[in-house]
Amino acid sequence: MKTDNLLLVLFAVYPVVRALWPMPRSLQTGTTLVKLSPSFSIEVDVAHPPQDLLDAVSRTNQHLKGDMLQRLIVGRASSDTAALVHAPSLTKLSLTLAPAEVTSVKSIMAEATKDIASRREGYSLTLPASGGAASIVANSTLGLFRGLTTFEQLWYADSAGDPYTYQAPVIIADDSPAYPYRGFMLDTARNFFSVSDIKRTLDAMSMVKMSQFHWHVVDSQSFPLSIPDFPELSQNGAYSSSEVYSSSDVQDIVTYAGTRGIDVLMEIDTPGHTAIISTSHPEHVACAQATPWENFANEPPAGQLRLASAATTNFTTSLITSIAKTLPSTLFSTGGDELNVNCYTQDAQTQAELDESGKTLEEALNTFTQSSHDALKALGKTPVVWEEMALDHNVTLSNSTVIMVWISSQDAAAVAAKNLRIVHSPSDYFYLDCGAGEWIGNDPAANSWCDPFKSWQKAYTFDPLANLTEAQTSLVLGGQQLLWAEQSGPENLDSIAWPRAAASAEVFWTGATLPDGTPLNGTTALPRLHDVRFRMVQRGINAIALQPQWCALRDGQCNM
Amino acid sequence: MKTDNLLLVLFAVYPVVRALWPMPRSLQTGTTLVKLSPSFSIEVDVAHPPQDLLDAVSRTNQHLKGDMLQRLIVGRASSDTAALVHAPSLTKLSLTLAPAEVTSVKSIMAEATKDIASRREGYSLTLPASGGAASIVANSTLGLFRGLTTFEQLWYADSAGDPYTYQAPVIIADDSPAYPYRGFMLDTARNFFSVSDIKRTLDAMSMVKMSQFHWHVVDSQSFPLSIPDFPELSQNGAYSSSEVYSSSDVQDIVTYAGTRGIDVLMEIDTPGHTAIISTSHPEHVACAQATPWENFANEPPAGQLRLASAATTNFTTSLITSIAKTLPSTLFSTGGDELNVNCYTQDAQTQAELDESGKTLEEALNTFTQSSHDALKALGKTPVVWEEMALDHNVTLSNSTVIMVWISSQDAAAVAAKNLRIVHSPSDYFYLDCGAGEWIGNDPAANSWCDPFKSWQKAYTFDPLANLTEAQTSLVLGGQQLLWAEQSGPENLDSIAWPRAAASAEVFWTGATLPDGTPLNGTTALPRLHDVRFRMVQRGINAIALQPQWCALRDGQCNM
């Protein structure tokens, strides 16, 4: 029997590859136990390796020893004690770049922050059943990093705390993501999150190979971002002087993310969701804190930038430029959601400016938006907007513009029909805040607007290509789960997000089918997601239990 | 103008008494700022004061300095800086027992663990607008402790971190709870919680004057309770040897609770929800891990005690006696929910035993239940059961039995019609786990059985006397919010419970109306609940944000 056939047989007998999330797009595994040798080392076969690759290797070495995760089976580690006595040992993991790449080695961060269409995350990995040397080969340091992430997931602690794998041989011929944008959005304006909260979130994202942190940094309620040329905005708009991201905090976060394979897409939401700017610049904000708020905004407080004002347009463009130029990402979002027309209808200044210019509100919105988009393009960046800019307004958007589809998953087709690129962010699948009750003070219904709760199972059924034509599929960059923070803060960040948000990480990496050709399936995914959750807990991320531990240790016994 | 009239006027002008939760049943407050003197001390005017009262005083002193909670208004502490310059100082708080009580002083714990009908939690409190000396007077040390809890809530940190109140004078003529049972239930069997997790929960309960911790300690999935005469149950039934409550852990928890005014009602659920006992005593368990589980139980794994077996009845009674006798509470629950008849129909041994005895299953259940209830009564304890024992089965229950109404709030009337005492635990108001998605592995609906999420607003609308006659009102002991832990663990314990579970703490302390005679109202309660939440966070409890901080600082501006 040839090796390939043997592996196929083994795969058929042992279909649940417990460890891996997201599932690689190509995978063959066995059932041999291999110990990690006490002398195990990771060899970086890259000339002049970038420091962030060396740091990633150090972290992998720490995780291999520090995860201390025992297998999720009855008996836990003790079940393998006897079998481990004669198991072979792995002494080495080598990291190698493909020959064509060795002359222009870039850092993980440089690769991760490249234009979304040109990132290279693929890798191959082999771990022989005989032990000895494992290898990861990739076309980029980012690919090597993704391979390290896969490698870490293969290891469990034995009864003495020493690492071993039970799935050797492991052969991943060529794993690379189905979609480049695999994101998580955090709103840090409704309630504040510390730099360490964000770093912990980046750690969790990195564990499941997410590639994009969408930072909804400011909103109507607070302006926690210190912008060098506009210090007054956070001085007057942050909840307190300790609830501010300084310039060095931003660089710290961007670097922490980049070196973990994550690009930071910052959003300054405009022209709506900007009430707090009125505390520094009342001249730029229409209907600031106007009441009743529900006549002027989707949530309190009301306030929108005066889009018909040349001064406000210049202010907004300067503001966006000032922060965008400090960020390595080629993506930057100008927001554009939930524009309230009544706010402008009731604003005498805006009406006067429209009269003077002879423009309609939509024309003024177009001028306003073009101004900031042109500035972003001048910085070499691609504008990102919420779907209303593409579907509800008459704004000229260049074809490179990225549209976040959030109101309904059904709206992706309309965006595709306009030949614009899509990041799936649907409230009906991916909103992590839904179903936690109403937060408006006196709503008698007391349910959230996007009830019910979006379970991981629901997110996992998302089809990125639903209702799109074959020709439109290339418009889909990926998708993300989102945490709006009206009812969240550091206290429940981990528990509301993890492991739930890992669902989309697999949907957008693995694509529609598992390596054996079967469609993604929540029932067979569950044991692997238990592993993700337990490993996150071991790393200090408060990911919640998906089931009683009794079920987590007994695949399939808690199915109907 | 006499003092009383002045206070009434002030009350009308300043209706939101921000700090207090639960709202006292009698309250007059003003708007004068009073500082806590650097020389402030608490004087315990009690001869031979019990140690737990002295410890409570020490904790109050720590909280006054350590809470460091600034007022939830725009500008926070800085808003009061100018006004504080000339504010008077409070130098003393005296604790005094009513004259009739001074000869028989008992510890807080002794008072808190008394029979539920005879606990004395009332107190009076005065804090003069002129500063000087405040006082708490009560009929018991437990009452003094409740008064200390109220006192702590009056204080905020100024810009220098020093405590002050802005609501002097405070006159609470006689505050005592509407209902003695104000509880929180924690399931520690589906997933395990450490002793420190439980203590932190008791801290939070104590902050809102909850009186009863219902400890659903074991269930079908795990048996984390070490029972001296039955060590095999936890040795074989706990998730691991580190996921066990030892006898000293239990005493530690019971003492920690008691000294904080909380009685621990332990539940050993029988005869259902006992599958895990089969790992030690297969002879006592019918349909152990029978499949498909849904034919034999409400959730996996299946398994119920053989209620028709004399040996199993004796085993169960011994087991309950063995643990109950170590606990100070007069309450103990034998469970009794979700009995699955098919489990017994399919169990040959049970059928043979029924044939032999000539009993029906219901008669056997009665014998089984009476056995453990008689044993509890012999220990001076009152049995507690879930509602099915009263409503669905033909079990003889003594009038003192306490019934937990959980399936629907509508079922309370039927329990009252049987003249049995009620603890409201309704899944339609008080189940904290609802609405988080389905945890059964392959349920395509993917919603929890008790959707939707039970918001604090919903819990707050609960009427303990709905559908009861005037004569039946005395049957209501109170109620509790409950955390079933299929999808919970230490990771989300605080965030899923707090401040939400504080809602029922007020419903059952304050009763139907606020001191001004108006009904409880979620809209006016919200600012106070923000205070509860922020103060919990200051004390290390991860209570979640109810709204954006912008709203928390601006009463009423986030209403519709």
PDB file of N, CA and C in Angstrom, chain B residues 1 12 17 55 59 73 128 132 171 204 217 231 237 307 372 395 404 420 426-427 500 514 520 557:
ATOM      1  N   MET B   1     -40.599  76.420  58.669  1.00  0.00           N
ATOM      2  CA  MET B   1     -40.814  75.093  58.055  1.00  0.00           C
ATOM      3  C   MET B   1     -40.173  74.002  58.920  1.00  0.00           C
ATOM      4  N   ALA B  12     -38.999  65.849  46.628  1.00  0.00           N
ATOM      5  CA  ALA B  12     -39.757  66.099  45.396  1.00  0.00           C
ATOM      6  C   ALA B  12     -38.853  66.719  44.333  1.00  0.00           C
ATOM      7  N   VAL B  17     -32.637  59.151  43.782  1.00  0.00           N
ATOM      8  CA  VAL B  17     -31.607  58.873  44.778  1.00  0.00           C
ATOM      9  C   VAL B  17     -30.682  57.874  44.122  1.00  0.00           C
ATOM     10  N   ASP B  55     -15.796  42.126  61.543  1.00  0.00           N
ATOM     11  CA  ASP B  55     -15.212  41.947  60.204  1.00  0.00           C
ATOM     12  C   ASP B  55     -16.003  42.746  59.161  1.00  0.00           C
ATOM     13  N   ARG B  59     -14.699  45.643  56.606  1.00  0.00           N
ATOM     14  CA  ARG B  59     -14.927  45.676  55.158  1.00  0.00           C
ATOM     15  C   ARG B  59     -15.583  46.986  54.737  1.00  0.00           C
ATOM     16  N   ILE B  73     -21.997  61.484  36.605  1.00  0.00           N
ATOM     17  CA  ILE B  73     -22.524  62.702  35.990  1.00  0.00           C
ATOM     18  C   ILE B  73     -21.435  63.271  35.085  1.00  0.00           C
ATOM     19  N   PRO B 128     -26.881  62.946  59.226  1.00  0.00           N
ATOM     20  CA  PRO B 128     -27.309  64.346  59.269  1.00  0.00           C
ATOM     21  C   PRO B 128     -26.610  65.216  58.221  1.00  0.00           C
ATOM     22  N   GLY B 132     -21.010  65.252  61.498  1.00  0.00           N
ATOM     23  CA  GLY B 132     -21.013  64.752  62.874  1.00  0.00           C
ATOM     24  C   GLY B 132     -21.175  63.250  62.903  1.00  0.00           C
ATOM     25  N   ILE B 171     -32.412  59.867  55.869  1.00  0.00           N
ATOM     26  CA  ILE B 171     -33.172  59.316  56.988  1.00  0.00           C
ATOM     27  C   ILE B 171     -33.951  58.097  56.505  1.00  0.00           C
ATOM     28  N   ALA B 204     -21.106  39.980  45.272  1.00  0.00           N
ATOM     29  CA  ALA B 204     -22.066  40.747  44.464  1.00  0.00           C
ATOM     30  C   ALA B 204     -23.468  40.637  45.063  1.00  0.00           C
ATOM     31  N   VAL B 217     -25.505  22.060  43.179  1.00  0.00           N
ATOM     32  CA  VAL B 217     -24.082  21.681  43.203  1.00  0.00           C
ATOM     33  C   VAL B 217     -23.743  20.507  42.292  1.00  0.00           C
ATOM     34  N   PRO B 231     -17.121   9.335  49.414  1.00  0.00           N
ATOM     35  CA  PRO B 231     -16.030   9.980  48.646  1.00  0.00           C
ATOM     36  C   PRO B 231     -15.979   9.513  47.199  1.00  0.00           C
ATOM     37  N   GLY B 237     -16.945  11.102  39.795  1.00  0.00           N
ATOM     38  CA  GLY B 237     -17.942  11.911  39.119  1.00  0.00           C
ATOM     39  C   GLY B 237     -17.553  13.358  38.863  1.00  0.00           C
ATOM     40  N   LEU B 307     -35.898   4.816  41.887  1.00  0.00           N
ATOM     41  CA  LEU B 307     -36.740   5.242  43.014  1.00  0.00           C
ATOM     42  C   LEU B 307     -37.569   4.125  43.620  1.00  0.00           C
ATOM     43  N   SER B 372     -36.320  10.884  52.042  1.00  0.00           N
ATOM     44  CA  SER B 372     -35.314  11.940  52.219  1.00  0.00           C
ATOM     45  C   SER B 372     -35.906  13.148  52.947  1.00  0.00           C
ATOM     46  N   VAL B 395     -47.083  13.357  45.160  1.00  0.00           N
ATOM     47  CA  VAL B 395     -46.187  13.240  46.308  1.00  0.00           C
ATOM     48  C   VAL B 395     -46.786  13.994  47.493  1.00  0.00           C
ATOM     49  N   MET B 404     -40.185  25.602  44.359  1.00  0.00           N
ATOM     50  CA  MET B 404     -39.585  26.519  43.404  1.00  0.00           C
ATOM     51  C   MET B 404     -40.354  26.438  42.089  1.00  0.00           C
ATOM     52  N   LEU B 420     -48.972  25.649  49.469  1.00  0.00           N
ATOM     53  CA  LEU B 420     -47.541  25.410  49.653  1.00  0.00           C
ATOM     54  C   LEU B 420     -46.777  26.715  49.432  1.00  0.00           C
ATOM     55  N   PRO B 426     -38.987  31.743  37.957  1.00  0.00           N
ATOM     56  CA  PRO B 426     -39.611  31.490  36.657  1.00  0.00           C
ATOM     57  C   PRO B 426     -38.653  31.632  35.484  1.00  0.00           C
ATOM     58  N   SER B 427     -38.660  30.626  34.636  1.00  0.00           N
ATOM     59  CA  SER B 427     -37.797  30.666  33.453  1.00  0.00           C
ATOM     60  C   SER B 427     -38.192  31.809  32.523  1.00  0.00           C
ATOM     61  N   ARG B 500     -27.524  42.279  36.004  1.00  0.00           N
ATOM     62  CA  ARG B 500     -28.888  41.842  35.698  1.00  0.00           C
ATOM     63  C   ARG B 500     -29.605  41.256  36.904  1.00  0.00           C
ATOM     64  N   LEU B 514     -42.087  52.149  45.452  1.00  0.00           N
ATOM     65  CA  LEU B 514     -40.962  52.940  45.961  1.00  0.00           C
ATOM     66  C   LEU B 514     -41.425  53.736  47.178  1.00  0.00           C
ATOM     67  N   LEU B 520     -42.603  50.381  41.210  1.00  0.00           N
ATOM     68  CA  LEU B 520     -41.269  50.176  40.624  1.00  0.00           C
ATOM     69  C   LEU B 520     -41.357  50.461  39.136  1.00  0.00           C
ATOM     70  N   GLN B 557     -31.315  60.884  29.179  1.00  0.00           N
ATOM     71  CA  GLN B 557     -31.043  61.351  27.817  1.00  0.00           C
ATOM     72  C   GLN B 557     -30.958  60.217  26.806  1.00  0.00           C
TER      73      GLN B 557
END
